[in-house]
C-alpha positions as CSV (number, residue, x, y, z in Angstrom):
1,M,5.1,3.2,31.4
2,R,7.8,4.4,29.1
3,K,8.5,8.1,29.3
4,R,7.9,9.7,26.0
5,K,10.0,12.6,24.6
6,K,8.4,15.5,22.9
7,S,7.9,14.6,19.3
8,L,9.3,16.6,16.4
9,I,6.6,17.0,13.7
10,V,6.8,17.1,10.0
11,G,3.8,18.0,7.7
12,G,0.7,20.0,8.6
13,W,-3.0,20.5,7.6
14,F,-2.4,24.1,6.4
15,W,0.7,23.6,4.4
16,T,0.8,23.3,0.6
17,T,2.8,20.1,0.9
18,G,3.5,17.2,-1.3
19,P,3.9,13.7,-0.1
20,L,5.9,12.7,2.9
21,V,9.1,11.0,1.9
22,L,11.2,8.4,3.8
23,A,14.6,8.3,2.1
24,T,18.3,9.3,2.4
25,S,19.7,12.8,2.5
26,T,20.8,12.3,-1.1
27,V,17.2,11.8,-2.2
28,R,16.1,14.9,-0.2
29,A,18.6,17.0,-2.1
30,I,17.1,15.8,-5.4
31,V,13.6,16.5,-4.2
32,Q,14.5,20.0,-3.0
33,T,15.9,21.1,-6.3
34,T,14.2,18.9,-8.9
35,R,12.4,20.3,-11.9
36,D,12.4,16.9,-13.6
37,A,8.9,16.0,-14.8
38,K,9.4,12.2,-14.2
39,T,10.4,12.7,-10.6
40,L,7.5,15.0,-9.9
41,K,5.1,12.5,-11.5
42,A,6.5,9.8,-9.2
43,L,6.0,11.9,-6.2
44,A,2.5,12.9,-7.2
45,K,1.4,9.2,-7.1
46,A,1.5,9.2,-3.3
47,T,-2.2,9.8,-2.7
48,K,-3.1,6.7,-0.8
49,G,-1.2,4.9,1.9
50,P,2.5,4.0,1.7
51,V,3.8,3.7,-1.9
52,L,7.1,2.1,-2.7
53,A,9.2,3.8,-5.4
54,R,12.7,3.5,-6.9
55,Q,12.5,6.7,-9.0
56,L,14.4,9.1,-6.8
57,G,18.2,8.9,-6.9
58,K,18.0,5.2,-8.1
59,Q,17.1,4.3,-4.5
60,R,14.0,2.7,-3.1
61,V,12.0,5.1,-1.0
62,L,8.6,5.2,0.6
63,L,6.1,7.9,-0.1
64,F,3.1,8.8,2.0
65,P,0.3,11.3,1.3
66,G,1.0,14.9,2.5
67,Q,-0.9,17.2,4.8
68,F,-0.9,14.7,7.7
69,P,1.2,15.9,10.8
70,S,3.7,13.0,11.3
71,T,6.5,12.0,13.5
72,W,8.9,9.0,13.9
73,H,9.6,6.8,16.9
74,Q,12.8,4.8,16.7
75,L,12.2,1.4,18.5
76,G,15.6,-0.1,17.9
77,P,18.6,-0.3,15.5
78,R,16.3,-1.9,12.8
79,A,12.8,-1.0,13.9
80,G,10.7,2.1,14.2
81,V,7.1,3.5,13.9
82,L,5.8,6.3,11.7
83,V,2.9,8.0,13.5
84,R,0.4,10.1,11.5
85,L,-2.4,12.3,12.8
86,A,-5.5,11.7,10.6
87,G,-7.7,14.4,12.2
88,H,-7.6,18.1,13.3
89,S,-6.3,18.8,16.8
90,N,-4.9,21.7,18.8
91,H,-2.7,19.1,20.7
92,E,-0.8,17.6,17.8
93,A,2.4,17.0,19.8
94,E,0.6,15.1,22.6
95,A,-1.4,13.0,20.1
96,L,1.7,12.0,18.1
97,S,3.6,11.1,21.3
98,V,1.5,7.9,21.6
99,D,3.6,5.0,22.9
100,P,3.9,2.4,20.2
101,W,4.8,-0.2,22.8
102,A,1.4,0.3,24.4
103,V,-0.5,-0.9,21.3
104,A,-1.6,-4.5,21.7
105,E,-0.2,-6.9,19.2
106,R,-3.7,-7.9,18.1
107,D,-4.4,-4.3,17.0
108,W,-1.6,-4.3,14.4
109,K,-2.9,-5.1,10.8
110,L,-0.8,-6.0,7.8
111,A,-0.2,-2.9,5.7
112,V,2.2,-3.3,2.7
113,S,3.6,-6.7,3.6
114,T,7.4,-6.4,3.1
115,V,9.4,-3.6,1.6
116,T,13.1,-3.7,0.6
117,L,15.1,-0.6,1.5
118,D,18.6,0.1,0.1
119,G,21.0,2.9,0.8
120,P,24.0,3.4,3.1
121,A,25.0,0.6,5.5
122,D,24.4,2.7,8.6
123,G,20.7,3.1,7.7
124,A,20.7,6.8,8.0
125,R,17.5,8.2,6.5
126,E,15.3,11.2,6.8
127,L,11.6,11.8,6.9
128,F,10.6,15.0,5.1
129,D,7.9,16.6,2.9
130,A,8.0,17.6,-0.7
131,V,5.9,19.9,-3.0
132,P,5.6,18.0,-6.3
133,R,2.8,20.2,-7.8
134,D,4.8,23.4,-7.5
135,P,6.6,24.2,-10.8
136,Q,9.7,25.0,-8.8
137,P,9.4,22.9,-5.6
138,I,11.7,23.5,-2.7
139,A,11.5,22.2,0.8
140,R,9.8,24.5,3.3
141,E,12.4,26.2,5.6
142,D,10.1,25.6,8.6
143,A,9.7,21.9,7.9
144,N,11.4,19.5,10.3
145,V,13.6,16.9,8.8
146,L,13.3,13.9,11.1
147,P,16.2,11.4,11.5
148,V,15.4,7.8,10.9
149,T,17.6,4.7,11.2
150,L,16.7,1.7,9.0
151,P,19.7,-0.2,7.6
152,P,19.3,-1.8,4.1
153,G,17.2,-5.0,4.0
154,K,13.7,-6.3,4.0
155,Y,11.1,-4.9,6.5
156,V,7.7,-6.1,7.4
157,V,5.3,-3.1,7.6
158,D,2.0,-3.3,9.6
159,H,-0.3,-0.6,10.9
160,A,-2.7,0.3,13.7
161,T,-5.3,2.9,14.0
162,L,-6.2,4.5,17.3
163,G,-9.1,6.9,18.0
164,E,-12.2,7.8,16.0
165,R,-13.0,9.2,12.5
166,D,-12.6,12.9,13.4
167,F,-9.4,12.3,15.4
168,A,-7.4,9.2,14.7
169,V,-3.7,8.4,15.0
170,V,-2.4,5.9,12.4
171,L,0.9,4.1,13.2
172,Y,3.0,2.3,10.6
173,R,5.5,-0.1,12.2
174,F,8.7,-1.2,10.5
175,R,10.5,-4.3,11.7
176,A,13.5,-6.1,10.1
177,K,12.1,-9.3,8.6
178,D,15.0,-11.5,9.6
179,E,14.6,-10.5,13.2
180,L,10.9,-11.7,13.4
181,P,10.0,-15.1,14.7
182,Q,10.2,-17.7,11.9
183,P,7.6,-20.5,11.4
184,P,8.9,-23.9,12.5
185,K,10.9,-25.7,9.9
186,G,9.2,-28.4,7.9
187,K,9.3,-30.1,4.6
188,R,11.4,-28.0,2.1
189,V,9.3,-26.5,-0.7
190,A,11.0,-25.8,-4.1
191,V,10.9,-22.2,-5.0
192,Q,9.0,-21.7,-8.2
193,P,10.9,-19.5,-10.8
194,G,9.4,-16.2,-11.6
195,P,9.8,-13.8,-14.6
196,P,13.3,-12.9,-15.9
197,A,15.3,-10.5,-13.7
198,I,15.1,-7.8,-16.4
199,L,11.9,-7.3,-18.5
200,E,11.4,-5.3,-21.7
201,L,8.3,-3.1,-21.9
202,R,6.5,-4.0,-25.1
203,K,4.5,-1.4,-27.1
204,E,1.3,-3.5,-27.0
205,T,1.6,-3.7,-23.1
206,A,2.0,0.0,-22.9
207,A,-1.1,0.5,-25.1
208,L,-3.1,-2.0,-23.0
209,A,-2.1,-0.3,-19.8
210,R,-3.9,2.9,-20.7
211,R,-7.2,1.1,-19.7
212,L,-5.9,0.5,-16.1
213,K,-7.0,2.5,-13.1
214,F,-5.1,1.7,-9.9
215,V,-7.0,2.1,-6.6
216,G,-5.5,2.3,-3.2
217,T,-6.6,2.7,0.5
218,D,-5.8,4.8,3.5
219,G,-4.0,1.9,5.2
220,G,-6.4,-1.1,5.4
221,P,-7.3,-3.9,3.0
222,L,-8.8,-3.2,-0.4
223,L,-12.2,-4.9,-1.2
224,A,-13.2,-6.3,-4.5
225,C,-17.0,-6.6,-4.2
226,P,-19.8,-7.3,-6.7
227,R,-21.7,-4.1,-7.2
228,S,-25.0,-5.8,-6.3
229,L,-23.6,-6.4,-2.8
230,L,-22.3,-3.0,-2.0
231,P,-25.4,-1.8,0.0
232,Q,-24.6,-4.6,2.4
233,W,-21.1,-3.5,3.1
234,H,-20.7,-0.8,5.9
235,G,-17.0,-0.4,6.4
236,V,-16.2,1.4,9.7
237,Y,-19.9,2.3,10.1
238,D,-23.0,0.4,11.2
239,A,-26.1,-0.2,9.1
240,D,-27.4,3.3,10.1
241,G,-24.3,5.1,9.0
242,E,-22.9,5.7,12.5
243,Y,-19.1,5.5,13.0
244,V,-18.5,2.4,15.2
245,Y,-14.9,1.4,14.5
246,G,-13.1,0.7,17.8
247,S,-16.3,0.7,19.8
248,A,-18.3,-2.1,18.1
249,P,-17.7,-4.8,15.6
250,C,-17.9,-3.6,11.9
251,D,-17.2,-4.9,8.4
252,Y,-13.8,-3.2,8.3
253,D,-12.8,-5.4,11.3
254,R,-13.8,-8.5,9.4
255,A,-11.7,-7.4,6.4
256,C,-8.6,-6.8,8.5
257,D,-9.1,-10.1,10.3
258,A,-9.8,-12.2,7.2
259,K,-7.7,-15.4,7.0
260,G,-8.2,-16.0,3.3
261,L,-9.2,-14.1,0.1
262,I,-13.0,-14.6,0.4
263,L,-15.3,-12.8,2.8
264,S,-19.0,-13.1,3.0
265,V,-21.1,-10.0,2.2
266,G,-24.8,-10.5,2.7
267,K,-25.7,-13.6,0.8
268,G,-22.7,-13.3,-1.5
269,Q,-18.9,-13.1,-1.5
270,A,-16.2,-10.4,-1.9
271,L,-12.4,-10.6,-2.1
272,V,-10.2,-9.1,0.5
273,L,-6.9,-7.9,-1.0
274,E,-3.6,-6.4,0.3
275,Q,-3.2,-2.8,1.0
276,V,-1.4,-2.0,-2.3
277,S,-2.7,0.0,-5.3
278,T,-4.7,-2.5,-7.4
279,A,-6.2,-2.4,-10.9
280,F,-8.7,-4.7,-12.5
281,L,-8.3,-6.0,-16.1
282,Q,-10.4,-8.5,-18.0
283,M,-8.2,-9.9,-20.8
284,E,-10.9,-12.1,-22.4
285,P,-14.3,-13.5,-21.4
286,G,-13.8,-15.7,-18.4
287,T,-10.3,-14.5,-17.4
288,A,-9.5,-11.4,-15.4
289,Y,-6.6,-10.1,-13.4
290,L,-6.2,-8.0,-10.2
291,L,-2.9,-6.3,-10.6
292,F,-0.9,-5.3,-7.5
293,W,1.3,-2.2,-7.8
294,V,3.9,-3.0,-5.0
295,G,6.6,-0.7,-6.3
296,A,6.8,0.7,-9.8
297,D,7.2,3.8,-11.8
298,A,4.2,3.1,-14.1
299,G,1.1,0.9,-14.4
300,S,2.4,-0.5,-17.7
301,H,5.5,-1.8,-15.8
302,V,3.2,-3.7,-13.4
303,L,1.2,-5.1,-16.4
304,E,4.4,-6.3,-18.2
305,A,5.5,-8.2,-15.1
306,V,2.2,-10.0,-14.9
307,L,1.9,-10.8,-18.6
308,S,5.5,-12.0,-18.7
309,A,5.1,-14.4,-15.7
310,P,5.6,-18.0,-16.7
311,S,3.1,-20.7,-15.8
312,K,5.2,-21.9,-12.9
313,A,5.0,-18.5,-11.3
314,W,1.3,-19.0,-10.7
315,K,0.0,-20.9,-7.6
316,K,-3.6,-22.1,-7.5
317,Q,-5.5,-21.1,-4.5
318,K,-7.8,-23.5,-2.6
319,E,-10.7,-21.0,-2.5
320,V,-13.3,-20.6,-5.3
321,F,-14.9,-17.2,-5.7
322,S,-18.6,-16.9,-6.5
323,M,-19.4,-13.7,-8.5
324,T,-22.9,-12.3,-8.4
325,G,-24.1,-9.6,-10.8
326,K,-22.1,-8.3,-13.7
327,E,-19.8,-5.7,-12.2
328,L,-16.9,-5.9,-9.7
329,A,-16.2,-2.8,-7.6
330,L,-12.9,-1.9,-6.0
331,L,-13.1,0.2,-2.8
332,D,-11.4,0.9,0.5
333,S,-12.7,-1.7,3.0
334,A,-13.1,1.2,5.5
335,H,-15.7,2.9,3.3
336,A,-19.4,2.1,3.2
337,G,-20.6,0.4,0.0
338,K,-23.3,3.1,-0.5
339,T,-20.5,5.6,-1.4
340,K,-19.3,5.7,-5.0
341,P,-16.8,2.9,-5.5
342,A,-13.3,3.9,-6.8
343,Y,-13.7,1.6,-9.8
344,L,-16.2,-0.7,-11.5
345,G,-15.2,-3.4,-14.0
346,E,-17.3,-5.9,-15.9
347,L,-17.1,-9.5,-14.7
348,A,-19.6,-12.2,-15.7
349,P,-21.4,-14.0,-12.9
350,G,-20.3,-17.5,-12.0
351,R,-17.7,-19.4,-10.0
352,Y,-14.0,-18.5,-10.5
353,T,-10.8,-20.3,-9.6
354,M,-8.0,-18.1,-8.4
355,E,-4.2,-18.2,-8.9
356,R,-1.7,-15.9,-7.1
357,M,1.4,-14.8,-9.0
358,Q,4.8,-15.1,-7.3
359,E,5.8,-11.5,-6.6
360,Y,8.1,-10.1,-9.2
361,D,11.1,-8.1,-7.8
362,G,13.5,-7.0,-10.5
363,E,13.9,-4.4,-13.2
364,I,12.3,-3.4,-16.5
365,R,13.9,-1.7,-19.4
366,V,12.1,1.1,-21.1
367,G,14.1,2.3,-24.1
368,S,17.6,2.9,-22.7
369,E,16.5,3.2,-19.1
370,L,16.2,0.6,-16.3
371,H,13.4,0.9,-13.7
372,G,13.0,-1.0,-10.5
373,L,9.8,-3.0,-10.3
374,M,7.9,-5.0,-7.7
375,A,4.5,-6.4,-8.8
376,G,2.0,-9.2,-8.1
377,A,-1.4,-10.3,-9.3
378,L,-4.4,-12.5,-8.7
379,R,-5.8,-14.3,-11.8
380,L,-9.5,-15.2,-11.9
381,T,-10.7,-18.0,-14.3
382,R,-14.3,-18.8,-14.7
383,L,-15.4,-22.4,-14.3
384,G,-17.5,-24.1,-16.9
């Protein structure tokens, strides 16, 4: 067994902290001294899981919710694991010293797919906390700033959860995409063109975006489920409400292991979506969108990327979704359906074809400012 060193810890249950930030020292200097409302607003969005942003210092950074004791394990020159304690304990250091190498590969679940990090060539970054809700935020003097090495490039991020509800350790693993095993080479497939590299935010899009409510999760898949089927979804619990994740099969396991978009719930169907903030929007009867906020400064930016996508950017899926009832709920797949869903949207019953949008990765112009933007979507179209 590998000998683990004592872990440095950043964040804590009893601190008035903001989100945890993974970024360069330049960005940390901005966060420590900022009074800029736009920056504070971007930081405040980190309420669920990892959120990709390009607001701070014009660099892409990752934001995580605050008040979770956390540490970093460097696994190699281009790999590492962020470990977070999602439960109270008097032995934080021991819990966070879990050996990532000891986690079985089958226990890792896809979290945020791929993220693109920029910054200095040596990959020097820091893990630190911020206090965005303080009118004059400064970094706490007793907060550890943890060194992280992740050179610029694309990283695949997956996660694993160890333990039970009242004491769980969540691990986010970062691995350089170009160092992972590649699928065997086959017939070359033409890359479909996406939206233009720089978009323009239209006034009508900004107005329409006011209807959007983006919903996230604590690290697992998001579920889009007909409201009528919610009582038959139990998340990490059994039918009696007992927590069983890790000790017995549960609906959350089924969501994490799903091979496609559709998952059976009772006698109906639900959609299993990525762990990114998602909003539902019905543009017209029979056509609806699930918008994926991969990395953006505003929901209106995500919507503009989707509405600007040309027809060739949409790829039809083989599955057909059967909608029962008249309302579609968005909720964390770890939660039981009997709890209040994070969002309810109207969607007529029937069978729907699905098209996935090629992920947009570019910029959007708002007035005289350019904003980094990464967004995707799933379009539902009713048959008949």
